[in-house]
PDB file of C-alpha atoms and ligand atoms in Angstrom:
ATOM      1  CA  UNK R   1      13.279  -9.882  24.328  1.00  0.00           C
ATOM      2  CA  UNK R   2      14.827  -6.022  24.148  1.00  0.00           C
ATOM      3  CA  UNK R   3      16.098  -7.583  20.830  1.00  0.00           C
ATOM      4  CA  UNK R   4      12.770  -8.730  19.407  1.00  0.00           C
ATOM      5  CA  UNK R   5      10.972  -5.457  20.091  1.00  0.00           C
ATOM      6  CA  UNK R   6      13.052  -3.350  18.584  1.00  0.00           C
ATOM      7  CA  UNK R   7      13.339  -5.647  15.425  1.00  0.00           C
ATOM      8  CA  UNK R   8       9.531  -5.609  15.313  1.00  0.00           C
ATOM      9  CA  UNK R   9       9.435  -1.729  15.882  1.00  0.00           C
ATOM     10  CA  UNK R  10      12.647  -1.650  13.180  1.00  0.00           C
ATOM     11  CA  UNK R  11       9.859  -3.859  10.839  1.00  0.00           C
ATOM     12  CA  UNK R  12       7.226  -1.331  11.672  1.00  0.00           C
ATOM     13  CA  UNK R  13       8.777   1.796  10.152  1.00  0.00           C
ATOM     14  CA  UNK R  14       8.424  -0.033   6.866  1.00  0.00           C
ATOM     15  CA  UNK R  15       5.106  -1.141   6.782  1.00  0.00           C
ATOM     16  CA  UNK R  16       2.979  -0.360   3.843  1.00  0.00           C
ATOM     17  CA  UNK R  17      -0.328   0.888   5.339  1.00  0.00           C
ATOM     18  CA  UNK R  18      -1.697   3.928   3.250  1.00  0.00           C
ATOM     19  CA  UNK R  19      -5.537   3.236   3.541  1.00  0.00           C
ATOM     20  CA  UNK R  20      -5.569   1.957   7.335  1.00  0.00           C
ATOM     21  CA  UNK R  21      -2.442   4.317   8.262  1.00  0.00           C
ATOM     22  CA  UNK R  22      -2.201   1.281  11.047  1.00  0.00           C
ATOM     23  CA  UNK R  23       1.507   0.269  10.510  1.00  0.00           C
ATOM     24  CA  UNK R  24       2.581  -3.158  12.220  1.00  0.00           C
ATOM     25  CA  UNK R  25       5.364  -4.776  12.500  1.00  0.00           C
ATOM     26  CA  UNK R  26       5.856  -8.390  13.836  1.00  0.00           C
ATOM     27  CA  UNK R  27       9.636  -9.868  15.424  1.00  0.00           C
ATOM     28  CA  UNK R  28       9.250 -14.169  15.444  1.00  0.00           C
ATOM     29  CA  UNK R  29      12.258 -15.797  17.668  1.00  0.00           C
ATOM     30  CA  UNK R  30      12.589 -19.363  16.516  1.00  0.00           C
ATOM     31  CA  UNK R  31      13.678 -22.060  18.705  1.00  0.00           C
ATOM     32  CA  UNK R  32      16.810 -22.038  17.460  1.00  0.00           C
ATOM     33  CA  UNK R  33      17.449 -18.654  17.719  1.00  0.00           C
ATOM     34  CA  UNK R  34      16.752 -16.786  14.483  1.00  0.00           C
ATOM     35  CA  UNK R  35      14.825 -13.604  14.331  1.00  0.00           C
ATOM     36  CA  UNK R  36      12.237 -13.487  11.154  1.00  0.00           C
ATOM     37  CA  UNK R  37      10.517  -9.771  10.691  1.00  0.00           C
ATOM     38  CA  UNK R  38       7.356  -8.753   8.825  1.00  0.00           C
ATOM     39  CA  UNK R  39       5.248  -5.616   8.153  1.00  0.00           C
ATOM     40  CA  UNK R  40       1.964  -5.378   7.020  1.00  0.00           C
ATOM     41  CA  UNK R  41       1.482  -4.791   3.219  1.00  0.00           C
ATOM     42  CA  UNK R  42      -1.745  -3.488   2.172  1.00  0.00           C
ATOM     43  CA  UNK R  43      -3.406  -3.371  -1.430  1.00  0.00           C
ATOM     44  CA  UNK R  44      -5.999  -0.795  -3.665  1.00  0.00           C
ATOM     45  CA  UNK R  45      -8.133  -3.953  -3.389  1.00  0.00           C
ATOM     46  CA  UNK R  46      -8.589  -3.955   0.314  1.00  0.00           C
ATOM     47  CA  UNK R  47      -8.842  -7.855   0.782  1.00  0.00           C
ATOM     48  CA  UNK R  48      -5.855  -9.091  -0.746  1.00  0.00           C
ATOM     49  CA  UNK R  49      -3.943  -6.983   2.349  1.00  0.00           C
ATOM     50  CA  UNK R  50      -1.212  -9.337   4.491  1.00  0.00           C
ATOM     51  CA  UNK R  51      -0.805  -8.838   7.974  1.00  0.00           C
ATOM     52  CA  UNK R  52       2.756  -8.141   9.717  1.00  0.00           C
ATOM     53  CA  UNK R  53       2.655 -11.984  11.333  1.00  0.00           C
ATOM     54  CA  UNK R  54       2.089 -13.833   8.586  1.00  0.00           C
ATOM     55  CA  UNK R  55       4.924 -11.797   6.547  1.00  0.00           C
ATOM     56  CA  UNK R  56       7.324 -12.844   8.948  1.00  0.00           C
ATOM     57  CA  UNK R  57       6.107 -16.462   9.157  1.00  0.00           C
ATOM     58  CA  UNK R  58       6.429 -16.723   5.100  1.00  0.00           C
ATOM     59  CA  UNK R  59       9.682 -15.000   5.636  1.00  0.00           C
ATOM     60  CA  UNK R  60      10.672 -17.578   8.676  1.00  0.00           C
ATOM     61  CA  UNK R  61       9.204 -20.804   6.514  1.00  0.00           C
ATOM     62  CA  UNK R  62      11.180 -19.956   3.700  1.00  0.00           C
ATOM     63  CA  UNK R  63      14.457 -19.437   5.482  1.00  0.00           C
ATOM     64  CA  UNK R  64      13.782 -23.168   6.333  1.00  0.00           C
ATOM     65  CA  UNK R  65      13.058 -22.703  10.365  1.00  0.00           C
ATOM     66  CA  UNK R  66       9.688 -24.225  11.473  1.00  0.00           C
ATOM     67  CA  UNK R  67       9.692 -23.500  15.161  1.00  0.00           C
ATOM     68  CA  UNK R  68       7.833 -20.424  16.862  1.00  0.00           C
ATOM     69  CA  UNK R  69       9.362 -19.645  20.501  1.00  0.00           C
ATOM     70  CA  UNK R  70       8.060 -15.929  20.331  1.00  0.00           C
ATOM     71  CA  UNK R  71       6.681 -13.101  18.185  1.00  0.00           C
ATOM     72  CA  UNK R  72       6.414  -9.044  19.328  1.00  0.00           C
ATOM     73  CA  UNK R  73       3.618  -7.254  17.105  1.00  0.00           C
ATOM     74  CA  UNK R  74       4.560  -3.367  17.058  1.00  0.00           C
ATOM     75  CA  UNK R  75       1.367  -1.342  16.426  1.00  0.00           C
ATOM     76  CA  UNK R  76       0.238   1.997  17.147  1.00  0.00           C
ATOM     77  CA  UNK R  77      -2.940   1.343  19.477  1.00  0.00           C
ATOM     78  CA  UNK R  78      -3.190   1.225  23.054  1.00  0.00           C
ATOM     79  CA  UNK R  79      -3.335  -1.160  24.692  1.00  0.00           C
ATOM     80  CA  UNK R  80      -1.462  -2.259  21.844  1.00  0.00           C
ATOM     81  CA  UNK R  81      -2.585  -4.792  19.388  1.00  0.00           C
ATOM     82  CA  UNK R  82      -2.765  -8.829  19.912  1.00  0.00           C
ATOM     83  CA  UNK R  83      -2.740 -10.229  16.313  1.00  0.00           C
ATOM     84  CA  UNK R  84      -5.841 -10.998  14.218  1.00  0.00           C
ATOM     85  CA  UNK R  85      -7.868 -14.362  14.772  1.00  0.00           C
ATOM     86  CA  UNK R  86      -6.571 -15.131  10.996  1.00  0.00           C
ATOM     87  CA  UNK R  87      -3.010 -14.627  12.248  1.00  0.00           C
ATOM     88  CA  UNK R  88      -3.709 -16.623  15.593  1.00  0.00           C
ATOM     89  CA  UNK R  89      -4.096 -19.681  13.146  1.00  0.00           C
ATOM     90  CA  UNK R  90      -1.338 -18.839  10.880  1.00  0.00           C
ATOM     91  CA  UNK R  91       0.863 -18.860  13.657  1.00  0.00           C
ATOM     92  CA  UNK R  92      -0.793 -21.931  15.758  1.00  0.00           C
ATOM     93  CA  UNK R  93       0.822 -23.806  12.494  1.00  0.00           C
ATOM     94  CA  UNK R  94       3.979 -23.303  13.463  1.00  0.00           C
ATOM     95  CA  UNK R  95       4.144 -22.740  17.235  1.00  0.00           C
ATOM     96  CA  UNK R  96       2.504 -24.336  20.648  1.00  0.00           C
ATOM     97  CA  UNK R  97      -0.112 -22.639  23.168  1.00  0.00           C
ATOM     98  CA  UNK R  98       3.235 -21.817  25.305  1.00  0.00           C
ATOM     99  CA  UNK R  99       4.522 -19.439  22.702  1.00  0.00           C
ATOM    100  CA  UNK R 100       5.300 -16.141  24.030  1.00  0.00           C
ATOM    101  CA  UNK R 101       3.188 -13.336  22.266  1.00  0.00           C
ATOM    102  CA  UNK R 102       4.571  -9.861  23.219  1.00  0.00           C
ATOM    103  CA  UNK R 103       2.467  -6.859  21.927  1.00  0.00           C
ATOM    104  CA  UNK R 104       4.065  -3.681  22.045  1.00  0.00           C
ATOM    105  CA  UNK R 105       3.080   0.210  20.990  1.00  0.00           C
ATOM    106  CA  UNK R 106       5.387   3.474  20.572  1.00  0.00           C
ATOM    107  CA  UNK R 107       4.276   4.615  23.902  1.00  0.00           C
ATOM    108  CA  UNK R 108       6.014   2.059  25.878  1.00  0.00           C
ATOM    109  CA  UNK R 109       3.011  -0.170  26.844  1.00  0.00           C
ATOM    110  CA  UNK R 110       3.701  -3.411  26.607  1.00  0.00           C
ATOM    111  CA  UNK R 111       0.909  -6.869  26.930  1.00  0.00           C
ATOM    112  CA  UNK R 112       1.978 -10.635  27.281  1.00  0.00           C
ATOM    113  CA  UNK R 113      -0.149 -13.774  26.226  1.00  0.00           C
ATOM    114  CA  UNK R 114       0.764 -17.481  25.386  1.00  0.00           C
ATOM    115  CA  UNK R 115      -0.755 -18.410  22.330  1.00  0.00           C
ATOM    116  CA  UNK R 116      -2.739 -20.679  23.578  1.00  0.00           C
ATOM    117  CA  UNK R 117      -4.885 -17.972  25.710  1.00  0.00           C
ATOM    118  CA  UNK R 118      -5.313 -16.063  22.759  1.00  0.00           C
ATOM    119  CA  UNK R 119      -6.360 -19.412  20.488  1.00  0.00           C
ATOM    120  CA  UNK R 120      -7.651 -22.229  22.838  1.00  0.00           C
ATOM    121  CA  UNK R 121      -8.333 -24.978  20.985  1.00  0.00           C
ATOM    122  CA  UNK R 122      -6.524 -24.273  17.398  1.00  0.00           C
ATOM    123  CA  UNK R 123      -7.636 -25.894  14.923  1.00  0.00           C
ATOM    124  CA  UNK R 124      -5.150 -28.465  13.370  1.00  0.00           C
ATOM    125  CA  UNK R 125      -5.029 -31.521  10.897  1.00  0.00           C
ATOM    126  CA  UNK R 126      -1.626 -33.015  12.811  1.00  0.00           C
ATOM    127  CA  UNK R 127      -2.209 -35.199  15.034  1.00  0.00           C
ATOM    128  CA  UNK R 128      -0.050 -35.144  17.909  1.00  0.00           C
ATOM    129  CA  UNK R 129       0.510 -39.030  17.718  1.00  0.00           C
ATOM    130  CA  UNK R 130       1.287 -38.573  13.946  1.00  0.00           C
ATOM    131  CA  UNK R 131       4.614 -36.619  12.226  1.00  0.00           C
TER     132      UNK R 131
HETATM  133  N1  THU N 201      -2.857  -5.892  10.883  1.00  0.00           N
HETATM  134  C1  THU N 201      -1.712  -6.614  11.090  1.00  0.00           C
HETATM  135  O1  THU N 201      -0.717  -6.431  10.372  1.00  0.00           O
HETATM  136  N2  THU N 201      -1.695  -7.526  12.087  1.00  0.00           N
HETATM  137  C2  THU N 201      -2.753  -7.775  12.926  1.00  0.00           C
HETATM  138  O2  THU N 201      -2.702  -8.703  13.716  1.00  0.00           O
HETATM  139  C3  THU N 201      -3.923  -6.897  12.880  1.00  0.00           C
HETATM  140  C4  THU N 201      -4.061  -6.073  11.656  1.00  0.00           C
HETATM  141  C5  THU N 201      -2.889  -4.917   9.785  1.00  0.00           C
HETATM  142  C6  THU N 201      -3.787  -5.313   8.656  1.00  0.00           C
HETATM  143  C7  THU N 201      -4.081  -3.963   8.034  1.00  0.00           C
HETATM  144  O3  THU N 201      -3.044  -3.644   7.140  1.00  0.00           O
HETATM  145  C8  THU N 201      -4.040  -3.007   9.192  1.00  0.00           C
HETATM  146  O4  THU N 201      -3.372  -3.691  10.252  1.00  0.00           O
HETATM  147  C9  THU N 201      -5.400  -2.565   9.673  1.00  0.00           C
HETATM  148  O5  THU N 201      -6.234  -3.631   9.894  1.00  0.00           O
END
């Protein structure tokens, strides 16, 4: 887990975030093992901004891996940030409600949540009895 924060943190220092000046970064462990970062990337038009999680998921999906385990968002807030209900879905596609999600800040403070607390009842077109 030391391992995951300080690849989100390492993330972090590169986000692009100069009209919120709210740099993320997000760490995703896969289950087998691999370690996908992101940082948010904002844009002159405001809605077309991508938050840290769901860089790192398009970064994990194209490397091929499929499989959340966990994911550390680094932020600047205290208590530090739990990701956006947009990136709650985006990751619910890709990972159960046991996933580990590990929020972190520069001050130390640290929060833990499964998934599922912080999306009950994801919304989802796979049926568990289907592929
Ligand atoms: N942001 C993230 O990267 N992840 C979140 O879960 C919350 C918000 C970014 C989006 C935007 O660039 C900035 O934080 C302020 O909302």
């Amino acid at each position: 887990m030391k391992k995951l924060i300080e690849a989100a943190k390492k993330a972090q220092k590169n986000a692009y975030a100069p009209y919120s000046r709210f740099p993320v970064g997000a760490a995703i462990q896969t289950r087998s093992g691999k370690v996908f970062t992101g940082a948010n990337v904002e844009n002159s038009a405001y809605p077309l901004s991508r938050c840290a999680e769901q860089i790192a998921v398009g970064a994990m999906v194209t490397a091929g891996e499929r499989e959340i385990e966990a994911v550390v968002v680094a932020s600047t807030s205290s208590p530090p940030a739990a990701p956006c209900g947009a990136c709650r879905q985006v990751l619910a596609e890709f990972a159960g409600p046991e996933a580990l999600v590990v929020c972190v800040n520069d001050r130390g403070e640290e929060r833990r949540y499964r998934l599922g607390e912080l999306l009950p009842e994801a919304f989802s077109l796979r049926s568990p009895n289907k592929t």
